[in-house]
Short mmCIF file of C-alpha atoms in Angstrom, two decimals:
data_model
loop_
_atom_site.label_atom_id
_atom_site.label_comp_id
_atom_site.label_asym_id
_atom_site.label_seq_id
_atom_site.Cartn_x
_atom_site.Cartn_y
_atom_site.Cartn_z
CA MET A 14 63.45 -12.03 32.98
CA ALA A 15 61.11 -14.54 31.39
CA GLY A 16 58.30 -13.45 29.13
CA ARG A 17 54.79 -12.66 30.13
CA THR A 18 53.21 -15.45 32.13
CA GLY A 19 49.66 -14.27 32.71
CA THR A 20 48.14 -12.94 35.89
CA GLU A 21 48.52 -14.95 39.08
CA THR A 22 46.86 -14.27 42.38
CA VAL A 23 49.45 -13.68 45.05
CA PRO A 24 50.58 -16.62 47.20
CA GLY A 25 48.67 -17.38 50.34
CA ALA A 26 45.40 -16.04 48.96
CA GLU A 27 43.53 -18.53 51.11
CA THR A 28 44.69 -16.89 54.34
CA PRO A 29 42.66 -14.27 56.24
CA SER A 30 45.60 -11.81 56.25
CA THR A 31 45.80 -11.61 52.46
CA PRO A 32 44.38 -8.43 50.91
CA SER A 33 41.27 -8.58 48.76
CA GLY A 34 39.65 -6.26 46.24
CA ALA A 35 41.83 -3.45 44.92
CA PRO A 36 44.89 -4.30 47.08
CA GLN A 37 44.76 -7.87 45.79
CA ARG A 38 44.49 -6.70 42.18
CA LEU A 39 47.52 -4.49 42.67
CA LEU A 40 49.56 -7.31 44.18
CA SER A 41 48.64 -9.62 41.31
CA ALA A 42 49.49 -6.92 38.76
CA ALA A 43 52.82 -6.31 40.51
CA VAL A 44 53.64 -10.02 40.37
CA GLU A 45 53.01 -10.03 36.63
CA ALA A 46 55.02 -6.86 36.00
CA PHE A 47 57.96 -7.79 38.25
CA ALA A 48 58.15 -11.29 36.72
CA GLU A 49 58.10 -9.88 33.21
CA HIS A 50 60.41 -6.87 33.57
CA GLY A 51 62.10 -7.15 36.96
CA PHE A 52 61.53 -4.86 39.94
CA HIS A 53 63.73 -1.96 38.88
CA ALA A 54 62.41 -1.76 35.30
CA THR A 55 58.78 -1.79 36.44
CA THR A 56 56.97 1.50 37.08
CA THR A 57 54.05 2.13 39.39
CA ARG A 58 52.14 3.36 36.33
CA ASP A 59 52.62 -0.05 34.71
CA ILE A 60 51.37 -1.85 37.83
CA ALA A 61 48.34 0.40 38.19
CA GLY A 62 47.49 0.01 34.50
CA ARG A 63 47.58 -3.77 34.71
CA ALA A 64 45.25 -3.57 37.72
CA GLY A 65 42.84 -1.29 35.82
CA MET A 66 43.51 1.60 38.18
CA SER A 67 45.07 5.04 38.02
CA PRO A 68 48.63 5.56 39.37
CA ALA A 69 47.21 7.81 42.09
CA ALA A 70 44.90 5.02 43.25
CA LEU A 71 47.87 2.73 43.84
CA TYR A 72 49.21 5.01 46.57
CA ILE A 73 45.95 4.75 48.50
CA HIS A 74 46.82 1.12 49.22
CA TYR A 75 50.63 0.93 49.00
CA ARG A 76 53.01 3.77 49.74
CA THR A 77 55.79 2.63 47.42
CA LYS A 78 56.66 0.05 44.78
CA GLU A 79 58.98 -1.56 47.32
CA GLU A 80 56.08 -2.02 49.74
CA LEU A 81 54.27 -4.01 47.05
CA LEU A 82 57.33 -6.21 46.62
CA TYR A 83 57.57 -6.67 50.39
CA HIS A 84 53.96 -7.87 50.66
CA ILE A 85 54.43 -10.30 47.77
CA SER A 86 57.68 -11.60 49.26
CA ARG A 87 56.23 -11.95 52.77
CA LEU A 88 53.16 -13.85 51.59
CA GLY A 89 55.28 -16.15 49.43
CA HIS A 90 57.79 -16.94 52.15
CA GLU A 91 55.03 -17.49 54.70
CA ARG A 92 53.51 -19.95 52.25
CA SER A 93 56.86 -21.74 51.98
CA VAL A 94 57.03 -22.08 55.75
CA ARG A 95 53.47 -23.48 55.85
CA ILE A 96 54.23 -26.01 53.10
CA LEU A 97 57.28 -27.32 54.93
CA THR A 98 55.63 -27.20 58.37
CA GLU A 99 52.65 -29.23 57.18
CA ALA A 100 54.96 -31.79 55.57
CA SER A 101 57.08 -32.10 58.70
CA ALA A 102 53.95 -32.85 60.76
CA ARG A 103 52.81 -35.72 58.53
CA PRO A 104 52.57 -39.19 60.08
CA GLY A 105 55.13 -41.77 59.06
CA GLY A 106 58.87 -41.74 58.88
CA ALA A 107 61.38 -39.14 57.79
CA ALA A 108 61.35 -40.42 54.21
CA GLU A 109 57.62 -39.77 53.90
CA ARG A 110 57.99 -36.29 55.39
CA LEU A 111 60.92 -35.40 53.15
CA SER A 112 59.10 -36.64 50.05
CA ALA A 113 55.99 -34.62 50.97
CA ALA A 114 58.02 -31.48 51.71
CA ILE A 115 60.03 -31.51 48.50
CA GLY A 116 57.06 -32.51 46.36
CA ALA A 117 54.85 -29.72 47.69
CA PHE A 118 57.66 -27.16 47.50
CA VAL A 119 58.41 -28.02 43.88
CA ARG A 120 54.75 -27.91 42.88
CA TRP A 121 54.35 -24.45 44.38
CA HIS A 122 57.35 -23.15 42.46
CA ALA A 123 56.06 -24.70 39.24
CA ASP A 124 52.38 -23.82 39.53
CA ARG A 125 53.09 -20.31 40.87
CA ARG A 126 56.24 -19.75 38.84
CA ALA A 127 55.73 -16.00 38.21
CA THR A 128 55.08 -15.34 41.89
CA ALA A 129 57.94 -17.63 42.92
CA ARG A 130 60.41 -15.85 40.62
CA VAL A 131 59.54 -12.53 42.22
CA VAL A 132 59.64 -13.98 45.73
CA GLN A 133 62.96 -15.75 45.26
CA TYR A 134 64.92 -13.50 42.89
CA GLU A 135 64.00 -9.91 43.79
CA LEU A 136 65.18 -9.99 47.40
CA GLY A 137 67.92 -7.46 46.74
CA ALA A 138 65.36 -4.74 46.05
CA LEU A 139 63.82 -4.92 49.54
CA ALA A 140 64.49 -2.23 52.13
CA ASP A 141 66.76 -3.30 54.98
CA GLU A 142 63.95 -3.74 57.53
CA HIS A 143 61.87 -5.81 55.14
CA ALA A 144 64.88 -7.84 53.97
CA THR A 145 65.66 -8.73 57.59
CA GLU A 146 62.13 -10.05 58.10
CA ILE A 147 62.23 -12.09 54.89
CA ARG A 148 65.63 -13.56 55.76
CA GLY A 149 64.10 -14.75 59.02
CA LEU A 150 61.35 -16.59 57.12
CA ARG A 151 63.93 -18.12 54.79
CA ARG A 152 65.93 -19.33 57.78
CA ARG A 153 62.78 -20.88 59.21
CA SER A 154 62.19 -22.84 55.99
CA SER A 155 65.77 -24.10 56.10
CA GLU A 156 65.44 -25.06 59.75
CA ILE A 157 62.32 -27.12 59.07
CA LEU A 158 63.96 -29.07 56.26
CA ARG A 159 67.14 -29.58 58.29
CA ALA A 160 65.04 -30.97 61.13
CA ILE A 161 63.44 -33.51 58.80
CA LEU A 162 66.86 -34.56 57.54
CA ALA A 163 68.42 -34.68 61.00
CA GLY A 164 65.50 -36.74 62.26
CA GLY A 165 66.01 -39.19 59.44
CA VAL A 166 69.71 -39.49 60.25
CA ALA A 167 68.94 -40.08 63.93
CA ALA A 168 66.39 -42.75 63.03
CA GLY A 169 68.81 -44.50 60.69
CA GLU A 170 66.68 -43.71 57.61
CA PHE A 171 69.14 -41.27 56.01
CA ARG A 172 72.89 -41.30 55.49
CA ILE A 173 74.01 -37.66 55.38
CA ASP A 174 77.42 -36.32 56.34
CA ASP A 175 76.44 -32.62 56.24
CA VAL A 176 72.76 -31.91 56.94
CA ARG A 177 73.06 -28.14 56.47
CA THR A 178 74.65 -28.37 53.03
CA THR A 179 72.25 -31.09 51.90
CA ALA A 180 69.24 -29.03 52.95
CA ARG A 181 70.60 -25.98 51.15
CA ALA A 182 71.14 -28.00 47.97
CA MET A 183 67.61 -29.41 48.08
CA LEU A 184 66.00 -26.01 48.60
CA SER A 185 68.09 -24.50 45.80
CA LEU A 186 66.95 -27.19 43.37
CA CYS A 187 63.31 -26.54 44.27
CA VAL A 188 63.61 -22.76 43.97
CA ASP A 189 65.23 -22.99 40.55
CA VAL A 190 62.13 -24.71 39.15
CA ALA A 191 60.43 -21.29 39.02
CA ARG A 192 63.12 -20.07 36.63
CA TRP A 193 62.76 -22.71 33.93
CA PHE A 194 59.51 -24.66 34.33
CA ASP A 195 57.21 -24.50 31.30
CA PRO A 196 53.62 -25.71 31.79
CA ALA A 197 53.42 -26.30 28.05
CA GLY A 198 56.42 -28.62 28.22
CA PRO A 199 56.41 -32.41 28.27
CA GLU A 200 56.27 -32.79 32.07
CA SER A 201 53.48 -31.76 34.44
CA SER A 202 54.15 -30.10 37.78
CA GLU A 203 52.81 -33.23 39.51
CA ARG A 204 55.27 -35.49 37.70
CA LEU A 205 58.13 -33.07 38.28
CA ALA A 206 57.31 -32.96 41.98
CA ALA A 207 57.45 -36.75 42.17
CA ARG A 208 60.81 -36.83 40.38
CA TYR A 209 62.28 -34.20 42.70
CA ALA A 210 60.95 -36.02 45.77
CA ASP A 211 62.71 -39.18 44.59
CA LEU A 212 65.88 -37.20 43.90
CA ALA A 213 65.79 -35.75 47.43
CA LEU A 214 65.51 -39.22 48.92
CA ARG A 215 68.55 -40.29 46.90
CA MET A 216 70.48 -37.22 48.06
CA ALA A 217 69.59 -38.11 51.64
CA GLY A 218 70.83 -41.68 51.16
CA ALA A 219 67.43 -43.04 52.11
CA SER A 220 67.33 -46.76 52.72
CA ARG A 221 65.17 -48.53 50.14
#
């Protein structure tokens, strides 16, 4: 895993359903620990210590380490669905909606890279019931993007032979940003988002 990234609040912190206080501190500490060491190499003692709490206090709020991962993953994937839903509802044509969707998705993965790495790359550690729920949210994100692309094809804005594969490729490119993006590097998240939005339009064969 990448090195220490600094504490991030968990995704979706602006929503009423997101925990606050001690539960929020534990989620943020878990994001930091999982991003730095990976889920399996992280202990509950490490998470509690980062949150300034005792290990026993952690279990008051979360029964297991996996439950912490589940909450982080659920909030992150719900945020992904909101980003894509809001973009798909924008006025204008399919090109504007696709550009907005990819740009916002890339910026989230760059600006919240520690959270995004945990959300996207620790899925295998989830319990079966939780994994099923998260897969449903991931399918919903894919469906929203496919609908934007299919709408563009129907309107004559895009030239795509295989909408499903194109959507999968676009989402994969966005997700991978969390793995390598460096905020100290030469390119800002805003500029990267614009470049990826332009790349998505080219992949879609958007008329210029």
